[in-house]
DNA sequence: ACCCTGGAAGTTTTT
DNA sequence: CTTCCAGGGT
């Protein structure tokens, strides 16, 4: 290259050669195959920055991600390069960006622009309602199962009409003794439409329909979005890819599209995702000069971890060839923890966390516990609390799914969209106002007869006087708020409703601990609405981000647990989450727990090859979250629905190469800590398991320390002469200290023991100083 | 119309 | 072990 060549802009200097090529190839179709920790996000962000630096307007860039968090991070990083303009990039989740488009275009397909978004609970409840109305046996027609079937039909572009004609789907339903699923599907769709509501899948499906049937609309967006990027492409479903194609595949299109993905990390097949999309993509764009880049250097993990990951994934057959490597040095070996039961697994993990923290100066935020099912978090929470380790559980119930929060939101939804059936049913008699099941039945009957919305029917049903009065009161609350909708902002409306509906008073009356918690959440919701109103968001020139209630509701409908503002308060905490939720994250130390057959891999997936492969990819995702320390754990028995179950160790454990595994004190053969061996021995003798004893049911040889109040003191509090408490040895006095600062050893006299003098390494021991 | 209670059923993974 | 719901009593 001559010396007159332009030096690449500075932000590109932060990329390696192949990353830079991928970032700079902004014209034409691009496929980036990105292994874990290979700087995928970095490439995407600098690529977008580059696109803008090369002259494109921010709003001409469409970047589709799977989580709000990923989108937010991306925007923040782009902002560092191109400044405030980054705010105008269309970066967000499929669902949120499509909702934004639909907000404008919905009238084209017979929806109001203030349509409601039904979340999973709404969907499930409506399906349940339909099943009840059809007088079907709900133990046969399970709402959840049907919801999944409808969801996957939509994700494969199958309308109710197509469903009815699809022999194989019908046969499957018959086989499952549910021949009427197609009928339920049809009813469900028409009820959603009548309610002016879209479920999560509709946000994609309806947009596709819109693009399909309204050429002038799709044309508008084709012209607008000159650059399209898709993150986590392996997790897109048929429908999502179909929409993306609608946007970039048309005559004379520049086809400036870049998809980034890793087939080995595809973990959402259950939701219709298919790596077939990657293969199709290569085929679809083959004639248009597709460029493929493989990012194979892992900057995240040590060589041991990468080697383990490679070995594990090699058990899967179909995959895009690549060799992930790291130059971070061999690093620590992988530890395996084997315990007798789930309780001990919990304790041992907490134990190991303490040890890691003191030995390697890790902070809580460097540590994560990952499990296959959310239900597993409990035991770990219990022990982390006992050991005084701060943590946060992600997943499970998000803030916006809590009852007290949903109740107020239902009122607000009804104000914005009086046809919203689910919101109506939720609050028509909550708090109790004397409109019971019989009355609601009348409303539903009338609405059905006359084909009018429930809220409309409520006005016209002939009720007894007392009920009529109650109904009028309810109608009044909603309609007064609606009348003020144009003038008042979201907070004013919400505040009024909170008071007038009686929700606030109702919550205030409950003075139990849980009740106060609920009130707190309720207030937090109001505060949240207030800050939504007051917050200065970057003004988007196209889709006016107003402070209206409708906008607020749309925003929160697509938030997950990850996005709640609670998370910001507690910073230095250990992360507990499902493996699915951990995708895209990284931690210094990772614990993958519950590695047993039927749990991880899940029993639901074990009967098919595809299912097993997906579980293995899930395991691959789990172990590649770790930067330096990886611990895998399993237990022989585990409580499920209150009864004990026995499990074999997960097959995945045996797929981890032996040379990556620490073999000294924690090998698979080793039964565990000294403490636990003692416990088990005692159990054998007394017939009492450690589990029972730790619950305080036994009086035998139990330590005199109550583990639930035991709080280990910091090491530097321990001095000669100090009285201390030890979990297993009881009370003692420090007689001597020696060893260097990193390696101090205390001699302690425990008067209750047969052999009272112990020497204890302080960095491992947990001692509580007694005042 | 509302409250209480006993029995049954349920847990993959998520936007 | 929880959560949900139906059915009976008030």
Coordinates of N, CA and C in Angstrom, one line a residue, chain A residues 117-300:
Chain A
X117 N -50.8 -4.7 23.4 CA -50.0 -5.9 23.2 C -50.3 -6.9 24.3
X118 N -50.7 -8.0 24.0 CA -51.0 -9.1 24.9 C -49.7 -9.8 25.3
X119 N -49.4 -9.9 26.6 CA -48.3 -10.7 27.0 C -48.6 -12.1 27.1
X120 N -47.7 -13.0 27.5 CA -47.9 -14.4 27.6 C -49.1 -14.7 28.5
X121 N -49.2 -14.0 29.6 CA -50.3 -14.3 30.6 C -51.7 -14.0 29.9
X122 N -51.7 -12.9 29.2 CA -53.0 -12.5 28.5 C -53.3 -13.6 27.5
X123 N -52.4 -14.0 26.8 CA -52.6 -15.0 25.7 C -53.1 -16.3 26.4
X124 N -52.4 -16.7 27.4 CA -52.8 -17.9 28.1 C -54.2 -17.8 28.6
X125 N -54.5 -16.7 29.2 CA -55.8 -16.5 29.9 C -56.9 -16.5 28.8
X126 N -56.7 -15.9 27.7 CA -57.7 -15.8 26.6 C -57.9 -17.2 26.1
X127 N -56.8 -18.0 25.9 CA -57.0 -19.3 25.4 C -57.8 -20.2 26.4
X128 N -57.4 -20.0 27.6 CA -58.2 -20.7 28.7 C -59.7 -20.4 28.6
X129 N -60.0 -19.1 28.4 CA -61.3 -18.6 28.4 C -62.1 -19.3 27.2
X130 N -61.4 -19.4 26.1 CA -62.0 -20.0 24.9 C -62.3 -21.5 25.1
X131 N -61.3 -22.1 25.7 CA -61.5 -23.5 26.0 C -62.7 -23.7 26.9
X132 N -62.9 -22.9 27.9 CA -64.0 -22.9 28.8 C -65.3 -22.7 28.0
X133 N -65.3 -21.7 27.2 CA -66.5 -21.4 26.4 C -66.9 -22.6 25.5
X134 N -65.9 -23.3 25.0 CA -66.2 -24.4 24.1 C -66.5 -25.7 24.9
X135 N -66.6 -25.6 26.2 CA -66.8 -26.7 27.1 C -65.9 -27.9 26.8
X136 N -64.6 -27.6 26.7 CA -63.6 -28.6 26.5 C -63.0 -29.0 27.8
X137 N -62.5 -30.2 27.9 CA -61.8 -30.6 29.1 C -60.5 -29.9 29.2
X138 N -60.3 -29.1 30.2 CA -59.0 -28.4 30.3 C -57.8 -29.2 30.7
X139 N -58.1 -30.4 31.2 CA -57.0 -31.3 31.4 C -56.4 -31.9 30.2
X140 N -57.3 -32.0 29.2 CA -56.9 -32.5 27.9 C -56.4 -31.3 27.0
X141 N -57.2 -30.3 27.0 CA -56.8 -29.1 26.2 C -56.1 -28.1 27.2
X142 N -54.8 -28.3 27.3 CA -54.0 -27.5 28.2 C -53.6 -26.2 27.5
X143 N -54.0 -25.1 28.2 CA -53.8 -23.7 27.6 C -52.4 -23.5 27.2
X144 N -51.5 -23.9 28.1 CA -50.1 -23.7 27.7 C -49.6 -24.4 26.5
X145 N -50.0 -25.7 26.4 CA -49.6 -26.5 25.2 C -50.2 -25.8 23.9
X146 N -51.5 -25.4 24.0 CA -52.1 -24.9 22.9 C -51.5 -23.5 22.5
X147 N -51.1 -22.8 23.5 CA -50.5 -21.5 23.3 C -49.2 -21.7 22.5
X148 N -48.4 -22.8 22.9 CA -47.2 -23.1 22.2 C -47.5 -23.5 20.7
X149 N -48.5 -24.2 20.5 CA -48.8 -24.7 19.2 C -49.2 -23.5 18.3
X150 N -50.0 -22.6 18.9 CA -50.4 -21.4 18.1 C -49.2 -20.6 17.8
X151 N -48.4 -20.4 18.8 CA -47.2 -19.6 18.6 C -46.3 -20.2 17.5
X152 N -46.1 -21.5 17.5 CA -45.2 -22.0 16.5 C -45.9 -22.0 15.1
X153 N -47.2 -22.1 15.1 CA -47.9 -22.0 13.8 C -47.6 -20.6 13.2
X154 N -47.8 -19.6 14.1 CA -47.6 -18.2 13.6 C -46.2 -18.0 13.1
X155 N -45.2 -18.6 13.9 CA -43.8 -18.4 13.6 C -43.5 -19.1 12.3
X156 N -44.3 -20.0 11.8 CA -44.0 -20.7 10.5 C -45.0 -20.2 9.5
X157 N -45.6 -19.0 9.7 CA -46.5 -18.4 8.7 C -47.7 -19.2 8.4
X158 N -48.2 -19.9 9.4 CA -49.4 -20.7 9.2 C -50.6 -20.0 9.8
X159 N -51.5 -19.5 9.0 CA -52.7 -18.9 9.5 C -53.7 -19.9 9.9
X160 N -54.8 -19.6 10.6 CA -55.8 -20.5 11.0 C -56.3 -21.3 9.8
X161 N -56.5 -20.6 8.7 CA -57.0 -21.3 7.5 C -56.0 -22.3 7.0
X162 N -54.7 -22.0 6.9 CA -53.7 -22.9 6.5 C -53.6 -24.1 7.5
X163 N -53.8 -23.8 8.7 CA -53.7 -24.8 9.8 C -54.8 -25.8 9.5
X164 N -56.0 -25.4 9.2 CA -57.1 -26.3 9.0 C -56.9 -27.2 7.9
X165 N -56.1 -26.8 6.9 CA -55.8 -27.6 5.8 C -54.5 -28.4 5.9
X166 N -53.8 -28.2 7.0 CA -52.5 -28.9 7.1 C -52.7 -30.2 7.7
X167 N -52.6 -31.3 6.9 CA -52.8 -32.6 7.3 C -51.9 -33.0 8.5
X168 N -50.7 -32.7 8.4 CA -49.8 -33.2 9.4 C -50.0 -32.5 10.8
X169 N -50.3 -31.2 10.8 CA -50.6 -30.6 12.0 C -51.9 -31.2 12.6
X170 N -52.9 -31.4 11.8 CA -54.2 -31.9 12.3 C -53.9 -33.3 12.8
X171 N -53.1 -34.1 12.2 CA -52.8 -35.4 12.6 C -52.1 -35.4 14.0
X172 N -51.2 -34.5 14.1 CA -50.5 -34.3 15.4 C -51.5 -34.0 16.5
X173 N -52.5 -33.1 16.2 CA -53.5 -32.7 17.2 C -54.3 -33.9 17.6
X174 N -54.7 -34.7 16.6 CA -55.5 -35.9 16.8 C -54.8 -36.8 17.7
X175 N -53.5 -37.0 17.4 CA -52.7 -37.9 18.2 C -52.6 -37.4 19.6
X176 N -52.6 -36.1 19.8 CA -52.6 -35.6 21.2 C -54.0 -35.5 21.8
X177 N -55.0 -36.1 21.1 CA -56.4 -36.1 21.6 C -56.9 -34.6 21.6
X178 N -56.4 -33.8 20.8 CA -56.9 -32.4 20.8 C -57.3 -32.0 19.3
X179 N -58.3 -32.7 18.8 CA -58.6 -32.4 17.4 C -59.1 -31.0 17.1
X180 N -59.5 -30.3 18.2 CA -60.1 -29.0 18.0 C -59.1 -27.8 18.1
X181 N -57.8 -28.1 18.1 CA -56.9 -27.0 18.3 C -57.0 -25.9 17.2
X182 N -57.3 -26.4 16.0 CA -57.4 -25.5 14.8 C -58.6 -24.5 15.1
X183 N -59.6 -25.0 15.7 CA -60.8 -24.2 16.0 C -60.4 -23.1 17.0
X184 N -59.7 -23.6 18.0 CA -59.3 -22.7 19.1 C -58.4 -21.6 18.5
X185 N -57.5 -22.0 17.7 CA -56.6 -21.1 17.0 C -57.4 -20.0 16.3
X186 N -58.4 -20.4 15.5 CA -59.2 -19.5 14.7 C -59.9 -18.5 15.7
X187 N -60.5 -19.1 16.7 CA -61.3 -18.2 17.6 C -60.3 -17.2 18.3
X188 N -59.2 -17.7 18.7 CA -58.2 -16.9 19.4 C -57.8 -15.7 18.5
X189 N -57.6 -16.0 17.3 CA -57.1 -14.9 16.4 C -58.3 -13.9 16.2
X190 N -59.5 -14.3 16.1 CA -60.5 -13.4 15.9 C -60.8 -12.6 17.2
X191 N -60.7 -13.2 18.3 CA -60.9 -12.5 19.6 C -59.8 -11.4 19.8
X192 N -58.6 -11.8 19.4 CA -57.5 -10.8 19.5 C -57.8 -9.6 18.7
X193 N -58.2 -9.9 17.5 CA -58.5 -8.8 16.5 C -59.7 -7.9 17.0
X194 N -60.7 -8.6 17.5 CA -61.8 -7.8 18.1 C -61.4 -7.0 19.2
X195 N -60.5 -7.5 20.0 CA -60.0 -6.7 21.2 C -59.0 -5.7 20.8
X196 N -58.6 -5.6 19.5 CA -57.6 -4.7 19.1 C -56.3 -5.0 19.8
X197 N -56.0 -6.3 19.9 CA -54.8 -6.7 20.6 C -53.9 -7.6 19.7
X198 N -52.6 -7.4 19.9 CA -51.7 -8.3 19.2 C -50.8 -9.0 20.3
X199 N -50.6 -10.3 20.1 CA -49.7 -11.0 21.0 C -48.3 -10.8 20.5
X200 N -47.3 -11.4 21.2 CA -45.9 -11.2 20.7 C -45.7 -11.7 19.3
X201 N -46.3 -12.8 19.0 CA -46.1 -13.3 17.6 C -46.7 -12.4 16.6
X202 N -47.9 -11.9 17.0 CA -48.6 -11.0 16.0 C -47.7 -9.8 15.6
X203 N -46.9 -9.3 16.5 CA -46.1 -8.2 16.2 C -45.2 -8.5 15.0
X204 N -44.9 -9.7 14.8 CA -44.1 -10.2 13.7 C -45.1 -10.5 12.5
X205 N -46.0 -11.3 12.9 CA -46.9 -11.9 11.9 C -47.7 -10.8 11.2
X206 N -48.3 -9.9 11.9 CA -49.1 -8.9 11.3 C -48.2 -7.9 10.5
X207 N -47.0 -7.7 10.9 CA -46.1 -6.9 10.1 C -45.8 -7.6 8.8
X208 N -45.6 -8.9 8.8 CA -45.4 -9.6 7.6 C -46.6 -9.5 6.7
X209 N -47.8 -9.7 7.2 CA -49.0 -9.5 6.4 C -49.1 -8.1 5.8
X210 N -48.8 -7.2 6.6 CA -48.8 -5.8 6.1 C -47.9 -5.6 4.9
X211 N -46.7 -6.1 5.1 CA -45.7 -6.0 4.0 C -46.1 -6.8 2.8
X212 N -46.7 -7.9 3.0 CA -47.2 -8.8 2.0 C -48.3 -8.1 1.1
X213 N -49.2 -7.5 1.8 CA -50.4 -7.1 1.1 C -50.5 -5.6 0.8
X214 N -49.5 -4.9 1.3 CA -49.5 -3.4 1.0 C -48.2 -2.9 0.4
X215 N -48.1 -3.1 -0.9 CA -46.8 -2.8 -1.5 C -46.3 -1.3 -1.3
X216 N -47.3 -0.4 -1.1 CA -46.9 1.0 -0.9 C -46.2 1.1 0.4
X217 N -46.7 0.3 1.4 CA -46.1 0.4 2.8 C -44.7 -0.2 2.8
X218 N -44.6 -1.4 2.2 CA -43.3 -2.0 2.3 C -42.3 -1.2 1.5
X219 N -42.7 -0.6 0.5 CA -41.8 0.3 -0.3 C -41.2 1.4 0.5
X220 N -42.1 2.0 1.3 CA -41.7 3.1 2.2 C -40.5 2.6 3.1
X221 N -40.7 1.4 3.6 CA -39.6 1.0 4.6 C -38.4 0.5 3.9
X222 N -38.6 0.0 2.7 CA -37.4 -0.4 1.9 C -36.5 0.8 1.6
X223 N -37.2 1.9 1.3 CA -36.5 3.1 0.9 C -35.8 3.7 2.2
X224 N -36.5 3.5 3.3 CA -36.0 4.1 4.5 C -34.8 3.4 5.0
X225 N -34.9 2.1 5.1 CA -33.8 1.3 5.7 C -32.8 0.9 4.7
X226 N -31.7 1.7 4.6 CA -30.7 1.4 3.6 C -29.7 0.3 4.0
X227 N -29.6 0.2 5.3 CA -28.7 -0.8 5.9 C -29.4 -1.6 7.0
X228 N -29.4 -2.9 6.8 CA -30.1 -3.8 7.8 C -29.1 -4.7 8.4
X229 N -29.1 -4.8 9.7 CA -28.2 -5.8 10.4 C -29.1 -6.6 11.4
X230 N -28.7 -7.9 11.5 CA -29.4 -8.8 12.4 C -28.4 -9.5 13.3
X231 N -28.6 -9.3 14.6 CA -27.8 -9.9 15.6 C -28.4 -11.3 15.9
X232 N -27.6 -12.2 16.4 CA -28.1 -13.5 16.9 C -28.9 -14.2 15.8
X233 N -28.4 -14.2 14.6 CA -29.3 -14.6 13.5 C -29.7 -16.1 13.6
X234 N -28.9 -16.9 14.3 CA -29.2 -18.3 14.5 C -30.5 -18.5 15.3
X235 N -30.9 -17.4 16.0 CA -32.1 -17.5 16.8 C -33.3 -16.9 16.2
X236 N -33.2 -16.6 14.9 CA -34.4 -16.1 14.2 C -35.3 -17.2 13.7
X237 N -36.6 -17.0 13.7 CA -37.4 -18.0 13.1 C -37.8 -17.7 11.7
X238 N -38.5 -18.6 11.1 CA -38.9 -18.5 9.7 C -39.6 -17.1 9.4
X239 N -40.5 -16.8 10.3 CA -41.2 -15.5 10.2 C -40.3 -14.3 10.2
X240 N -39.4 -14.3 11.1 CA -38.5 -13.2 11.3 C -37.6 -13.0 10.0
X241 N -37.1 -14.1 9.5 CA -36.3 -14.0 8.3 C -37.1 -13.6 7.1
X242 N -38.4 -14.1 7.1 CA -39.3 -13.7 6.0 C -39.5 -12.1 6.0
X243 N -39.6 -11.5 7.2 CA -39.8 -10.1 7.2 C -38.5 -9.4 6.8
X244 N -37.4 -9.9 7.3 CA -36.1 -9.3 6.9 C -35.9 -9.4 5.3
X245 N -36.3 -10.5 4.8 CA -36.2 -10.6 3.3 C -37.1 -9.6 2.6
X246 N -38.3 -9.5 3.2 CA -39.2 -8.5 2.6 C -38.5 -7.1 2.5
X247 N -37.7 -6.8 3.5 CA -37.1 -5.5 3.5 C -35.9 -5.3 2.6
X248 N -35.2 -6.4 2.3 CA -34.0 -6.3 1.5 C -34.0 -7.0 0.2
X249 N -34.9 -7.9 0.0 CA -34.9 -8.7 -1.3 C -36.0 -8.1 -2.2
X250 N -35.6 -7.3 -3.1 CA -36.5 -6.8 -4.1 C -35.7 -6.3 -5.3
X251 N -36.3 -6.2 -6.5 CA -35.5 -5.8 -7.6 C -34.7 -4.5 -7.4
X252 N -33.4 -4.6 -7.8 CA -32.5 -3.4 -7.7 C -32.2 -3.0 -6.3
X253 N -32.5 -3.9 -5.3 CA -32.1 -3.6 -4.0 C -30.6 -3.6 -3.8
X254 N -30.1 -2.7 -3.0 CA -28.6 -2.7 -2.8 C -28.2 -3.9 -1.9
X255 N -29.2 -4.5 -1.3 CA -29.0 -5.7 -0.4 C -27.9 -5.4 0.6
X256 N -27.9 -4.3 1.3 CA -26.9 -4.0 2.3 C -27.4 -4.7 3.6
X257 N -27.1 -5.9 3.7 CA -27.6 -6.6 4.9 C -26.4 -7.4 5.5
X258 N -26.4 -7.4 6.8 CA -25.3 -8.1 7.5 C -26.0 -8.9 8.6
X259 N -25.8 -10.2 8.6 CA -26.3 -11.0 9.7 C -25.2 -11.7 10.4
X260 N -25.3 -11.7 11.7 CA -24.2 -12.2 12.6 C -24.8 -13.3 13.4
X261 N -24.1 -14.4 13.4 CA -24.7 -15.5 14.2 C -23.6 -16.6 14.4
X262 N -24.0 -17.6 15.3 CA -23.2 -18.7 15.5 C -24.1 -19.9 15.6
X263 N -24.0 -20.8 14.7 CA -24.9 -22.0 14.7 C -24.8 -22.8 16.0
X264 N -23.6 -22.7 16.5 CA -23.3 -23.5 17.8 C -24.1 -23.0 19.0
X265 N -24.5 -21.7 18.8 CA -25.2 -21.1 20.0 C -26.7 -21.0 19.7
X266 N -27.2 -21.7 18.8 CA -28.7 -21.7 18.6 C -29.4 -22.4 19.6
X267 N -30.2 -21.7 20.5 CA -30.8 -22.4 21.6 C -32.3 -22.0 21.7
X268 N -32.9 -21.5 20.6 CA -34.3 -21.2 20.7 C -35.1 -22.0 19.7
X269 N -34.7 -23.2 19.4 CA -35.5 -23.9 18.4 C -36.9 -24.2 18.9
X270 N -37.1 -24.3 20.3 CA -38.4 -24.5 20.8 C -39.3 -23.4 20.5
X271 N -38.8 -22.2 20.1 CA -39.6 -21.1 19.8 C -39.6 -20.8 18.3
X272 N -39.2 -21.8 17.6 CA -39.3 -21.7 16.2 C -38.1 -21.3 15.5
X273 N -37.0 -21.0 16.2 CA -35.8 -20.6 15.6 C -35.1 -21.8 14.9
X274 N -34.5 -21.5 13.8 CA -33.9 -22.5 13.0 C -32.6 -22.1 12.4
X275 N -31.6 -22.9 12.5 CA -30.3 -22.5 11.9 C -30.4 -22.7 10.4
X276 N -31.5 -23.3 10.0 CA -31.8 -23.4 8.5 C -31.7 -22.0 7.9
X277 N -32.1 -21.0 8.7 CA -32.0 -19.6 8.3 C -30.6 -19.2 7.8
X278 N -29.6 -19.7 8.5 CA -28.3 -19.4 8.1 C -27.9 -20.0 6.8
X279 N -28.3 -21.3 6.7 CA -28.1 -22.0 5.4 C -28.9 -21.4 4.3
X280 N -30.1 -21.0 4.5 CA -31.0 -20.4 3.5 C -30.4 -19.0 3.1
X281 N -29.9 -18.3 4.1 CA -29.3 -17.0 3.8 C -28.2 -17.1 2.8
X282 N -27.3 -18.1 3.1 CA -26.2 -18.2 2.2 C -26.7 -18.5 0.8
X283 N -27.7 -19.3 0.7 CA -28.3 -19.7 -0.6 C -29.0 -18.5 -1.2
X284 N -29.8 -17.8 -0.5 CA -30.6 -16.7 -1.0 C -29.8 -15.6 -1.5
X285 N -28.7 -15.4 -0.9 CA -27.9 -14.2 -1.4 C -26.6 -14.6 -2.2
X286 N -26.6 -15.9 -2.5 CA -25.4 -16.4 -3.2 C -25.1 -15.7 -4.5
X287 N -26.2 -15.3 -5.2 CA -26.0 -14.7 -6.5 C -25.7 -13.2 -6.4
X288 N -25.6 -12.7 -5.1 CA -25.4 -11.2 -5.0 C -24.1 -10.9 -4.3
X289 N -23.2 -11.8 -4.5 CA -21.8 -11.5 -4.0 C -21.7 -11.5 -2.5
X290 N -22.3 -12.5 -1.9 CA -22.3 -12.6 -0.4 C -20.9 -12.8 0.1
X291 N -20.5 -12.0 1.1 CA -19.2 -12.2 1.7 C -19.4 -12.8 3.1
X292 N -18.5 -13.8 3.4 CA -18.6 -14.5 4.7 C -17.3 -14.2 5.5
X293 N -17.5 -13.9 6.7 CA -16.4 -13.7 7.6 C -16.5 -14.6 8.8
X294 N -15.5 -15.3 9.2 CA -15.5 -16.1 10.4 C -14.7 -15.6 11.5
X295 N -15.3 -15.3 12.6 CA -14.5 -14.8 13.8 C -14.2 -16.0 14.7
X296 N -13.0 -16.4 14.7 CA -12.7 -17.6 15.4 C -11.8 -17.4 16.7
X297 N -11.3 -16.2 16.8 CA -10.5 -16.0 18.0 C -11.4 -15.6 19.2
X298 N -11.3 -16.3 20.2 CA -12.0 -16.1 21.4 C -11.2 -15.2 22.4
X299 N -11.7 -14.0 22.7 CA -11.0 -13.1 23.5 C -11.5 -13.2 25.0
X300 N -12.4 -14.1 25.2 CA -13.0 -14.1 26.5 C -12.4 -15.1 27.5

